[in-house]
Every structure is written in C-alpha cells, then in structure tokens.
Short mmCIF file of C-alpha atoms in Angstrom, two decimals:
data_model
loop_
_atom_site.label_atom_id
_atom_site.label_comp_id
_atom_site.label_asym_id
_atom_site.label_seq_id
_atom_site.Cartn_x
_atom_site.Cartn_y
_atom_site.Cartn_z
CA MET A 1 -19.60 -8.02 -22.65
CA ASP A 2 -17.36 -10.90 -21.59
CA PRO A 3 -18.38 -11.64 -17.95
CA ILE A 4 -14.87 -12.73 -16.97
CA LEU A 5 -13.25 -9.56 -18.31
CA LEU A 6 -15.91 -7.31 -16.76
CA ALA A 7 -15.75 -9.10 -13.41
CA ARG A 8 -11.97 -8.71 -13.37
CA LEU A 9 -12.27 -5.04 -14.30
CA GLN A 10 -14.83 -4.41 -11.57
CA PHE A 11 -12.69 -6.15 -8.98
CA ALA A 12 -9.67 -4.14 -10.09
CA VAL A 13 -11.52 -0.80 -9.92
CA THR A 14 -13.09 -1.39 -6.51
CA THR A 15 -9.98 -2.97 -4.98
CA ILE A 16 -7.60 -0.27 -6.16
CA PHE A 17 -9.95 2.46 -4.96
CA HIS A 18 -10.34 0.77 -1.58
CA PHE A 19 -6.59 0.35 -1.30
CA PHE A 20 -6.13 4.12 -1.50
CA PHE A 21 -7.63 4.34 2.01
CA VAL A 22 -6.30 1.25 3.78
CA PRO A 23 -2.57 2.09 3.84
CA LEU A 24 -3.31 5.74 4.63
CA SER A 25 -5.35 4.71 7.69
CA ILE A 26 -2.67 2.29 8.89
CA GLY A 27 0.09 4.87 8.42
CA LEU A 28 -1.72 7.91 9.82
CA VAL A 29 -2.85 6.24 13.03
CA VAL A 30 0.70 5.12 13.88
CA LEU A 31 2.04 8.65 13.48
CA ILE A 32 -0.87 10.07 15.50
CA ALA A 33 -0.03 7.58 18.26
CA ILE A 34 3.60 8.74 18.16
CA MET A 35 2.50 12.38 18.45
CA GLU A 36 0.21 11.66 21.39
CA THR A 37 3.00 9.66 23.06
CA MET A 38 5.23 12.73 22.79
CA TYR A 39 2.44 14.79 24.35
CA VAL A 40 2.15 12.40 27.30
CA VAL A 41 5.93 12.13 27.76
CA LYS A 42 6.85 15.79 27.22
CA GLY A 43 3.62 17.42 28.38
CA LYS A 44 3.63 19.97 25.55
CA GLU A 45 0.15 20.98 24.34
CA GLU A 46 1.38 21.38 20.76
CA TYR A 47 1.76 17.62 20.42
CA LYS A 48 -1.83 17.19 21.62
CA ARG A 49 -2.96 19.65 18.95
CA MET A 50 -0.98 17.69 16.39
CA ALA A 51 -2.66 14.42 17.37
CA LYS A 52 -6.09 16.08 17.16
CA PHE A 53 -5.46 17.78 13.81
CA TRP A 54 -4.05 14.75 12.01
CA GLY A 55 -6.67 12.65 13.78
CA LYS A 56 -9.38 14.49 11.85
CA LEU A 57 -7.85 13.40 8.55
CA PHE A 58 -7.50 9.85 9.84
CA LEU A 59 -11.16 9.65 10.88
CA ILE A 60 -12.38 10.96 7.52
CA ASN A 61 -10.19 8.48 5.69
CA PHE A 62 -11.17 5.61 7.98
CA ALA A 63 -14.89 6.25 7.47
CA VAL A 64 -14.63 6.27 3.67
CA GLY A 65 -12.34 3.23 3.76
CA VAL A 66 -14.92 1.23 5.72
CA VAL A 67 -17.64 2.04 3.16
CA THR A 68 -15.45 1.06 0.21
CA GLY A 69 -14.23 -2.09 1.95
CA ILE A 70 -17.70 -3.53 2.53
CA LEU A 71 -18.09 -4.16 -1.18
CA GLN A 72 -14.95 -6.28 -1.40
CA GLU A 73 -16.40 -9.26 0.45
CA PHE A 74 -19.74 -8.95 -1.34
CA GLN A 75 -17.97 -9.23 -4.69
CA PHE A 76 -16.78 -12.74 -3.91
CA GLY A 77 -20.40 -13.86 -3.74
CA MET A 78 -21.69 -11.67 -6.55
CA ASN A 79 -19.16 -12.15 -9.34
CA TRP A 80 -16.92 -14.95 -8.07
CA SER A 81 -19.30 -17.53 -6.60
CA ASP A 82 -17.44 -20.53 -8.07
CA TYR A 83 -14.25 -19.25 -6.46
CA SER A 84 -16.07 -18.71 -3.15
CA ARG A 85 -17.50 -22.22 -3.21
CA PHE A 86 -14.13 -23.78 -3.98
CA VAL A 87 -11.98 -21.92 -1.49
CA GLY A 88 -14.45 -20.43 1.00
CA ASP A 89 -13.57 -22.82 3.86
CA VAL A 90 -9.97 -21.60 3.72
CA PHE A 91 -10.30 -18.04 2.48
CA GLY A 92 -13.21 -17.19 4.75
CA ALA A 93 -11.44 -18.02 8.04
CA PRO A 94 -8.89 -15.15 8.10
CA LEU A 95 -11.50 -12.72 6.77
CA ALA A 96 -13.87 -13.74 9.56
CA VAL A 97 -11.16 -13.25 12.19
CA GLU A 98 -10.37 -9.84 10.68
CA ALA A 99 -14.00 -8.74 10.87
CA LEU A 100 -14.83 -10.18 14.31
CA PHE A 101 -11.61 -9.32 16.11
CA ALA A 102 -9.43 -6.72 14.40
CA PHE A 103 -12.13 -4.48 12.95
CA PHE A 104 -14.21 -4.68 16.13
CA MET A 105 -11.12 -3.71 18.11
CA GLU A 106 -10.43 -0.74 15.82
CA SER A 107 -14.01 0.54 15.98
CA THR A 108 -14.28 0.22 19.76
CA PHE A 109 -11.10 2.07 20.58
CA ILE A 110 -11.62 4.71 17.90
CA GLY A 111 -14.84 5.63 19.70
CA LEU A 112 -13.06 5.81 23.05
CA TRP A 113 -10.29 7.92 21.51
CA ILE A 114 -12.69 10.36 19.85
CA PHE A 115 -14.85 10.97 22.93
CA GLY A 116 -12.21 10.34 25.56
CA TRP A 117 -10.25 13.59 25.30
CA ASP A 118 -10.22 15.19 28.80
CA ARG A 119 -12.50 12.37 30.06
CA LEU A 120 -9.97 9.55 30.23
CA SER A 121 -6.58 9.87 31.84
CA LYS A 122 -3.74 10.76 29.49
CA LYS A 123 -2.22 7.27 29.63
CA VAL A 124 -5.51 5.45 29.11
CA HIS A 125 -6.36 7.73 26.20
CA LEU A 126 -2.92 7.10 24.71
CA LEU A 127 -3.46 3.36 25.10
CA CYS A 128 -6.68 3.69 23.07
CA ILE A 129 -4.94 5.14 20.00
CA TRP A 130 -2.15 2.56 20.19
CA LEU A 131 -4.78 -0.19 20.30
CA VAL A 132 -6.41 1.36 17.21
CA ALA A 133 -3.00 1.26 15.52
CA LEU A 134 -2.55 -2.36 16.59
CA GLY A 135 -6.04 -3.18 15.30
CA THR A 136 -5.40 -1.71 11.86
CA THR A 137 -2.12 -3.61 11.55
CA VAL A 138 -3.66 -6.90 12.74
CA SER A 139 -6.53 -6.33 10.30
CA ALA A 140 -3.99 -6.07 7.47
CA PHE A 141 -2.34 -9.28 8.68
CA TRP A 142 -5.51 -11.34 8.35
CA ILE A 143 -6.44 -9.92 4.96
CA LEU A 144 -2.93 -10.62 3.70
CA ALA A 145 -3.14 -14.13 5.14
CA ALA A 146 -6.11 -14.71 2.83
CA ASN A 147 -4.31 -13.17 -0.13
CA SER A 148 -1.15 -15.16 0.57
CA PHE A 149 -3.15 -18.37 0.26
CA MET A 150 -4.04 -17.29 -3.28
CA GLN A 151 -0.36 -16.74 -4.03
CA ARG A 152 0.90 -19.91 -2.32
CA PRO A 153 -1.83 -22.27 -1.07
CA VAL A 154 -0.91 -24.16 2.11
CA GLY A 155 -2.72 -25.79 5.04
CA PHE A 156 -5.55 -27.35 3.05
CA GLU A 157 -6.83 -30.55 1.50
CA ILE A 158 -9.19 -31.15 -1.42
CA ASN A 159 -12.44 -32.77 -0.30
CA ASN A 160 -15.41 -33.29 -2.64
CA GLY A 161 -13.92 -30.87 -5.15
CA ARG A 162 -13.43 -28.09 -2.59
CA ALA A 163 -10.42 -26.79 -0.70
CA GLU A 164 -10.84 -27.28 3.04
CA MET A 165 -8.47 -25.99 5.70
CA ASN A 166 -6.76 -28.73 7.71
CA ASP A 167 -3.93 -26.72 9.29
CA PHE A 168 -4.68 -23.20 10.53
CA PHE A 169 -1.11 -22.67 11.72
CA ALA A 170 0.23 -23.52 8.26
CA LEU A 171 -2.06 -20.81 6.90
CA ILE A 172 -0.71 -18.11 9.21
CA GLY A 173 2.83 -19.46 8.92
CA ASN A 174 2.76 -19.22 5.12
CA GLY A 175 6.13 -17.97 3.90
CA GLN A 176 4.36 -15.74 1.36
CA LEU A 177 2.54 -13.98 4.21
CA TRP A 178 5.74 -13.25 6.09
CA VAL A 179 7.36 -11.50 3.15
CA GLU A 180 4.14 -9.82 1.95
CA PHE A 181 2.93 -8.51 5.32
CA PRO A 182 5.98 -6.40 6.37
CA HIS A 183 6.41 -5.07 2.82
CA THR A 184 2.77 -3.96 2.67
CA VAL A 185 2.50 -2.57 6.20
CA LEU A 186 5.76 -0.64 6.00
CA GLY A 187 4.52 0.80 2.71
CA ALA A 188 1.41 1.88 4.61
CA PHE A 189 3.55 3.62 7.24
CA ALA A 190 5.32 5.46 4.42
CA THR A 191 1.93 6.46 2.95
CA GLY A 192 0.79 8.09 6.19
CA ALA A 193 4.19 9.69 6.76
CA PHE A 194 4.31 11.27 3.29
CA MET A 195 0.76 12.57 3.75
CA ILE A 196 1.79 14.35 6.96
CA ALA A 197 5.11 15.57 5.53
CA GLY A 198 3.48 16.73 2.28
CA VAL A 199 0.65 18.65 3.94
CA SER A 200 3.14 20.16 6.42
CA ALA A 201 5.37 21.24 3.53
CA TYR A 202 2.37 22.91 1.88
CA LYS A 203 1.63 24.82 5.09
CA LEU A 204 5.27 25.84 5.45
CA LEU A 205 5.21 27.02 1.84
CA LYS A 206 2.11 29.09 2.68
CA ARG A 207 3.80 30.41 5.85
CA GLN A 208 1.00 29.18 8.11
CA ASP A 209 1.42 27.81 11.65
CA THR A 210 5.06 27.20 10.98
CA SER A 211 6.05 26.01 14.47
CA PHE A 212 3.28 23.41 14.42
CA PHE A 213 4.00 22.15 10.92
CA LYS A 214 7.77 22.09 11.35
CA LYS A 215 7.31 19.57 14.15
CA SER A 216 4.77 17.63 12.09
CA PHE A 217 7.08 17.64 9.10
CA THR A 218 10.03 16.42 11.16
CA ILE A 219 8.09 13.47 12.57
CA GLY A 220 6.58 12.68 9.18
CA ILE A 221 9.80 12.84 7.16
CA ILE A 222 11.80 10.68 9.62
CA VAL A 223 9.13 7.98 9.58
CA ALA A 224 8.88 8.33 5.79
CA LEU A 225 12.60 7.73 5.34
CA ILE A 226 12.77 4.74 7.71
CA ALA A 227 9.59 3.16 6.30
CA SER A 228 10.66 3.69 2.67
CA PHE A 229 14.05 2.06 3.26
CA ALA A 230 12.49 -0.84 5.16
CA THR A 231 9.82 -1.32 2.48
CA ALA A 232 12.53 -1.62 -0.16
CA LEU A 233 14.47 -4.16 1.92
CA PHE A 234 11.42 -6.38 2.44
CA GLY A 235 10.54 -5.92 -1.22
CA HIS A 236 13.94 -7.36 -2.07
CA GLN A 237 13.19 -10.31 0.21
CA GLN A 238 9.80 -10.79 -1.44
CA ALA A 239 11.40 -10.81 -4.91
CA GLN A 240 13.75 -13.58 -3.79
CA TYR A 241 10.78 -15.56 -2.50
CA LEU A 242 9.05 -15.18 -5.88
CA VAL A 243 11.98 -16.84 -7.63
CA LYS A 244 11.23 -20.00 -5.61
CA THR A 245 7.42 -20.01 -5.43
CA GLN A 246 6.16 -18.04 -8.47
CA PRO A 247 9.03 -18.00 -10.97
CA MET A 248 6.68 -17.15 -13.86
CA LYS A 249 5.67 -13.92 -12.14
CA MET A 250 9.31 -13.05 -11.57
CA ALA A 251 10.18 -13.79 -15.22
CA ALA A 252 7.24 -11.67 -16.47
CA SER A 253 8.20 -8.78 -14.19
CA GLU A 254 11.63 -8.85 -15.83
CA GLY A 255 10.37 -9.36 -19.40
CA LEU A 256 12.55 -12.49 -19.44
CA TRP A 257 11.54 -14.88 -22.23
CA GLY A 258 14.60 -17.12 -22.40
CA LYS A 259 17.16 -17.97 -19.74
CA SER A 260 18.84 -14.97 -18.19
CA GLY A 261 22.35 -16.27 -18.31
CA ASP A 262 24.75 -16.30 -15.38
CA PRO A 263 25.25 -13.67 -14.05
CA ALA A 264 21.76 -12.35 -14.83
CA PRO A 265 21.36 -8.69 -15.89
CA TRP A 266 18.36 -6.60 -14.78
CA THR A 267 16.30 -5.05 -17.57
CA LEU A 268 15.85 -1.32 -17.08
CA TYR A 269 13.82 -0.85 -20.26
CA ALA A 270 12.34 -3.23 -22.80
CA HIS A 271 10.11 -2.95 -25.84
CA ILE A 272 8.05 -6.11 -25.33
CA ASP A 273 6.53 -8.03 -28.21
CA SER A 274 4.16 -10.38 -26.37
CA GLY A 275 2.68 -11.75 -29.60
CA ASN A 276 6.01 -13.19 -30.71
CA GLY A 277 7.33 -13.89 -27.21
CA LYS A 278 10.39 -11.65 -27.34
CA ASN A 279 11.75 -8.17 -26.64
CA ASP A 280 12.61 -6.01 -29.64
CA PHE A 281 14.88 -3.71 -27.66
CA GLU A 282 16.39 -3.84 -24.16
CA ILE A 283 18.55 -1.76 -21.83
CA LYS A 284 20.12 -3.97 -19.17
CA ILE A 285 22.19 -3.46 -16.03
CA PRO A 286 24.69 -6.31 -15.61
CA TYR A 287 24.60 -8.58 -12.52
CA LEU A 288 21.61 -6.81 -10.93
CA LEU A 289 18.95 -9.50 -11.49
CA SER A 290 21.20 -12.12 -9.93
CA PHE A 291 21.62 -9.89 -6.89
CA LEU A 292 17.89 -9.21 -6.74
CA SER A 293 17.16 -12.94 -6.92
CA TYR A 294 19.95 -14.47 -4.82
CA SER A 295 21.68 -11.60 -2.94
CA LYS A 296 24.86 -12.37 -4.85
CA PHE A 297 26.21 -11.32 -8.23
CA SER A 298 25.81 -14.73 -9.82
CA GLY A 299 22.93 -17.06 -10.57
CA GLU A 300 20.61 -17.80 -13.48
CA VAL A 301 16.88 -17.00 -13.63
CA LYS A 302 14.46 -19.11 -15.68
CA GLY A 303 12.61 -17.46 -18.56
CA MET A 304 8.92 -17.67 -19.49
CA HIS A 305 9.33 -20.12 -22.38
CA GLU A 306 11.07 -22.68 -20.19
CA LEU A 307 8.56 -22.18 -17.38
CA GLN A 308 5.65 -22.48 -19.80
CA ALA A 309 6.88 -25.95 -20.78
CA GLU A 310 7.27 -26.93 -17.11
CA TYR A 311 3.77 -25.67 -16.23
CA GLU A 312 2.24 -27.59 -19.12
CA GLN A 313 3.78 -30.77 -17.76
CA SER A 314 2.50 -30.01 -14.25
CA TYR A 315 -0.93 -28.50 -14.94
CA GLY A 316 -1.81 -29.61 -18.46
CA PRO A 317 -2.13 -27.68 -21.74
CA GLY A 318 -2.78 -23.94 -21.52
CA ASP A 319 -1.21 -20.49 -21.63
CA TYR A 320 0.47 -19.82 -18.29
CA ILE A 321 2.25 -16.60 -19.27
CA PRO A 322 0.64 -13.54 -17.60
CA PRO A 323 0.18 -10.14 -19.29
CA VAL A 324 3.87 -9.33 -19.59
CA ARG A 325 3.76 -5.59 -20.36
CA THR A 326 1.50 -4.83 -17.40
CA THR A 327 3.58 -6.95 -15.01
CA PHE A 328 6.88 -5.57 -16.32
CA TRP A 329 5.97 -1.88 -16.18
CA SER A 330 3.98 -1.94 -12.95
CA PHE A 331 7.06 -3.41 -11.27
CA ARG A 332 9.25 -0.60 -12.59
CA ILE A 333 6.76 2.11 -11.68
CA MET A 334 6.73 0.76 -8.12
CA ILE A 335 10.55 0.79 -7.97
CA ALA A 336 10.79 4.31 -9.42
CA ALA A 337 8.24 5.67 -6.94
CA GLY A 338 10.05 3.96 -4.07
CA CYS A 339 13.42 5.41 -5.09
CA LEU A 340 11.97 8.93 -5.24
CA MET A 341 10.46 8.45 -1.79
CA ILE A 342 13.85 7.46 -0.36
CA LEU A 343 15.62 10.43 -1.99
CA LEU A 344 13.03 12.94 -0.76
CA GLY A 345 13.12 11.33 2.68
CA LEU A 346 16.89 11.63 2.84
CA TYR A 347 16.92 15.30 1.87
CA GLY A 348 13.99 16.19 4.13
CA THR A 349 15.58 14.43 7.10
CA TYR A 350 18.83 16.29 6.40
CA LEU A 351 17.00 19.63 6.45
CA ALA A 352 15.22 18.75 9.70
CA TRP A 353 18.42 17.49 11.32
CA ARG A 354 20.39 20.60 10.34
CA LYS A 355 17.43 22.80 11.43
CA LYS A 356 17.11 24.32 7.97
CA LEU A 357 13.34 24.08 7.68
CA ASP A 358 13.10 27.82 8.43
CA ARG A 359 14.90 28.64 5.20
CA PRO A 360 12.96 29.17 1.98
CA ASN A 361 12.87 25.78 0.27
CA LYS A 362 10.09 26.41 -2.20
CA TRP A 363 11.12 23.78 -4.74
CA PHE A 364 11.46 21.13 -2.05
CA TYR A 365 8.18 21.99 -0.33
CA ARG A 366 6.39 21.84 -3.68
CA ALA A 367 8.06 18.51 -4.40
CA MET A 368 6.94 17.21 -0.99
CA LEU A 369 3.37 18.26 -1.70
CA TRP A 370 3.40 16.24 -4.91
CA SER A 371 5.21 13.41 -3.14
CA ILE A 372 1.98 12.60 -1.31
CA SER A 373 1.03 10.72 -4.49
CA LEU A 374 4.21 8.60 -4.58
CA PRO A 375 3.22 5.97 -1.97
CA PHE A 376 -0.20 5.62 -3.61
CA ILE A 377 1.49 5.06 -6.98
CA ALA A 378 3.89 2.54 -5.45
CA ASN A 379 1.13 0.71 -3.54
CA THR A 380 -1.16 0.51 -6.56
CA SER A 381 1.47 -0.55 -9.08
CA GLY A 382 2.83 -3.10 -6.60
CA TRP A 383 -0.57 -4.71 -6.18
CA ILE A 384 -1.17 -4.70 -9.92
CA MET A 385 2.11 -6.52 -10.41
CA THR A 386 1.25 -8.98 -7.62
CA GLU A 387 -2.21 -9.85 -8.92
CA ILE A 388 -1.71 -9.59 -12.69
CA GLY A 389 1.57 -11.49 -12.47
CA ARG A 390 -0.28 -14.46 -10.92
CA GLN A 391 -2.57 -14.87 -13.94
CA PRO A 392 -4.08 -17.10 -15.23
CA TRP A 393 -4.48 -18.35 -11.66
CA THR A 394 -6.91 -17.19 -9.00
CA VAL A 395 -5.36 -19.65 -6.55
CA PHE A 396 -1.92 -20.52 -7.86
CA GLY A 397 -1.75 -24.08 -9.14
CA LEU A 398 -5.31 -24.92 -8.03
CA MET A 399 -7.90 -22.74 -9.74
CA GLN A 400 -7.77 -20.49 -12.79
CA THR A 401 -9.57 -17.16 -13.12
CA LYS A 402 -11.76 -18.37 -15.96
CA ASP A 403 -13.15 -21.09 -13.65
CA SER A 404 -13.82 -18.68 -10.75
CA VAL A 405 -16.50 -16.35 -12.11
CA SER A 406 -20.21 -16.69 -11.22
CA PRO A 407 -21.87 -18.78 -13.96
CA SER A 408 -25.31 -17.17 -13.55
CA VAL A 409 -24.22 -13.51 -13.75
CA THR A 410 -24.39 -11.95 -17.21
CA GLY A 411 -22.02 -9.43 -18.73
CA GLY A 412 -24.78 -6.83 -18.78
CA GLN A 413 -25.39 -7.19 -15.05
CA ILE A 414 -21.72 -6.84 -14.25
CA LEU A 415 -21.40 -3.83 -16.55
CA PHE A 416 -24.34 -2.12 -14.81
CA SER A 417 -22.87 -2.70 -11.33
CA LEU A 418 -19.42 -1.66 -12.56
CA ILE A 419 -20.76 1.69 -13.77
CA ALA A 420 -22.87 2.17 -10.63
CA PHE A 421 -20.05 1.35 -8.22
CA THR A 422 -17.58 3.50 -10.13
CA LEU A 423 -19.92 6.50 -9.96
CA ILE A 424 -20.54 5.96 -6.24
CA TYR A 425 -16.81 5.69 -5.62
CA ALA A 426 -16.18 8.86 -7.62
CA VAL A 427 -18.66 10.71 -5.39
CA LEU A 428 -17.06 9.28 -2.24
CA GLY A 429 -13.63 10.30 -3.49
CA ALA A 430 -14.80 13.84 -4.23
CA VAL A 431 -16.44 14.15 -0.79
CA MET A 432 -13.31 12.91 0.94
CA ALA A 433 -11.07 15.28 -1.05
CA TYR A 434 -13.39 18.18 -0.16
CA LEU A 435 -13.31 17.31 3.56
CA PHE A 436 -9.52 16.88 3.52
CA VAL A 437 -9.01 20.25 1.88
CA LYS A 438 -11.44 21.89 4.31
CA VAL A 439 -9.65 20.51 7.37
CA ILE A 440 -6.19 21.33 5.99
CA LYS A 441 -7.16 24.90 5.11
CA LYS A 442 -8.64 25.47 8.55
CA GLY A 443 -5.42 24.29 10.14
CA PRO A 444 -4.80 23.12 13.69
CA ASN A 445 -6.45 26.06 15.43
CA GLU A 446 -9.71 25.02 17.06
CA ASP A 447 -11.29 28.41 16.35
CA GLY A 448 -10.35 28.25 12.67
CA ALA A 449 -7.96 31.19 12.96
CA GLY A 450 -5.44 31.73 10.22
CA ALA A 451 -1.70 31.44 10.25
CA ASP A 452 0.36 32.01 13.32
CA HIS A 453 2.45 34.80 11.83
CA SER A 454 4.12 35.56 15.12
CA THR A 455 6.22 32.43 14.64
CA ASP A 456 6.48 32.69 10.88
CA PRO A 457 10.10 32.88 9.73
CA PHE A 458 8.91 33.42 6.18
CA GLY A 459 7.37 36.81 6.92
CA LYS A 460 9.08 39.82 5.43
CA GLU A 461 11.41 40.44 8.35
CA GLY A 462 12.15 36.78 8.89
CA TYR A 463 12.75 36.22 5.16
CA HIS A 464 15.37 38.94 5.00
CA ALA A 465 16.93 37.62 8.21
CA VAL A 466 17.45 34.17 6.78
CA SER A 467 18.55 35.54 3.45
#
C-alpha cells in the first residue's frame, strides 16, 4: 500500500495503454494522406477506397486514444500534486499549446475530412487530411517538449522553491527534444505502416480483395522499411546524447557497473546481480558500445559505481542507480523488435519490387500479421527504458520521484483508482479490438461484399498458374 509505488504503477499502466494509440494514430493518418494524394494525382478510385477503409481504423483508434489521453493530465493533479506545483509553470506551457493548438487543429480537420467527401473539392479535402497529419505530429512535438524537460531541464529558474520558465525558446530548442522527437515520430510512422502491411498480408493470405490489399501492402511495407531504418538511426543519435546528459541511464542500459575499458564492448546478454552491484555472467560484442556511444570503435564509457560517486558529490547522499534489470532488458527488447521490423521490411519490399506478392507466401504473410505487434513492443519497451532509466529522478537533477507524489492521497485511494482505471481501459481495449476486427472482416467494399475473387491469384486456377 505504498502510495509512491502505487502511483508509479498507475502512471505506468495508464501511460503505456495510452501510448498504444498515439503512435498508431500518427502513423495511420500519414499513410492515409499518402493514399489520398495518390488518388488526387492518379485519379484512380481504388486509392480513394483505400483512404476510406484505412480511415475507419484511424478514426476508431483516434477516438479511443482521446479518451485514454484525458486521464494523463488529470493524474498530475491527482497523484503527483507536489510535482505539478514544483514544475507546473514549465511543464504546463507545452501541454497547453498542445491542447489549444495542435489538438484543436486535429479535431477540426478530422471533422472536415469525415464529412467532406464529395462535398469539398478533391484538393481541399486532401489538404484536410494532411493538416490532420500535421496536427498529430505537432501534438507529439509539444508533449515530447514537456517530457524532454524532465530528461534535461533547460530554460528555467528556481523562484520561491518552484521551477519557473524564463526562456521558452530554450525549452523548444532542448537538445533532448531534437533527438527524442524524430526517434519517437518515426517509430509512430512504422507503427501505422506495419498495421497496414500486417492487415493487408492477412487479407492476401485469406485471398480477399487481393488487388486492393496488394497496393495497400506495397505502400505500407515501403513506409515501414524507411521508417524502421530512420528510427534506428535516430535511436543511435539519442544513445550518443545519453552518454553526455544522462550517463547513468546509459550505463544501466548496458549493465555496466565498472568502467567499460577502451574500446568498449557491447553486452548482448548479462545475468545481473543488482544486490551486489555486478554481473555474474556476460556475453559481449567487442568495440560495439564505443561505436554506439561515439560513432567510432574506440572510447570508454563510465560505469554505475563511478557515476554513483559523482552524483553523491553533486546531489548529496542517496542511491542514484536505477532498476538495472528493467533498464537493461527493455533496451534489448526494443533493439530486437526494431531489427525484426527492418528484416521484414526488407523482404516485403523485395517481394513488392519484384512483383512477387501474387505468389503463395503463407509463412511471410503470417509473419507480417504477427509483426503488427513489433512496433508496439518496441515503443513500449523504449519508453520503459527512457522513464525507468531516469530514476530516482522525476526531473533529472532537480526533483526525485519520492518527493513528487501527492502527500494527501492514501495508498488505498490510489489502489482503488488503479483497479477502476485498469478495468475501464480493459473494456475500451476490448471494444476497440472488436471494432477493428469488424471493419477488417468487412473489407473495403461499401456494401460489405466478400472477397473480390475475380482478381484473386490465389484461387484454384491462379494457384496452379503461379505454381
């Protein structure tokens, strides 16, 4: 019944659940905008049908995401009032801009896009969906600006025991923001792309509307490959930034207790003994940590013991080492998921380029269906590493988590709301899954007709032809 532990658990549950929907919305709307652009440029009705079909999934996801997101801001006042009082003048500004500008922009143009089919001109209607896409991306920018302040506080001064913003441009020019934002948004593009490619693969496996879903798959898999590669590149840049600004997080993500040595090897596997501050067993890849940290095959990385001593000198007595196992393994889960995404993207793009999607690729289509989960795994594990690796800080170097919780809220109250919110979220998740499945089963045909077998290369005659 520890209020701090329960408050952290509640924030983790609600934030992770909400973050299932955010990147999917950002990614889906960009691909829908691309499809509608192709409709306007090429004039082919099939691209219009594609935009409408995938638009249904986007709207369902967006609606549930809005509901789950409302609770996030309320939690700062409910469970983290001391944090809100301390940092509200800084943290609140980007969140206010996000709500008043970006979210308002999204909502307005979503309405015009939904009801504007055949009422607005093609180009004006296309502009609406691109403005929705811009709004979702700008919304992410402002939220990440707030989060980046927690990772690396800038543009503020302490006045009467509270952090007050004195330089707005320093806040939005935060170096943490400019490595975190592209990494997160490109990951969101990959999330939407794998959703489209995975559902399209399922439909191709079922031999339904194959012409429609081959085009959808091609667009989805190309964006998935580009976004996955770019996400990895910006992730590399973010890791290098961590070495300078949050070296303890970097050391924990590598399970590095003592100095790494020069050149520094990257730890593929480690059996971590946090109680004794060491690893009982390790499998290392030579030179790789130096390259990850400095883009060259030389360079030493500080370990947690050395950093602990430095932090004690800077911030006073205390335990500044985060939960090492969680940070270490969440980082590796993210990397593994990202590598699988790149491999599947490469092979899928090869099939599309060589026009081999008509051939039976049952194993690959099944793998693509399951690959829908990969970006969600990567997104979630990446955020766990980012937030857990910052502990014990809420705002790095300024405020610790134990000092951020609401003093008047009891463990029992938090436990009750945790159970209630979790049940509500479970219901919302089930409803969304049901609606997704219903839309996907119905397919792109407005009348709900079944598969377009006239263009199905997997029918009996077509199957023997390709064989």
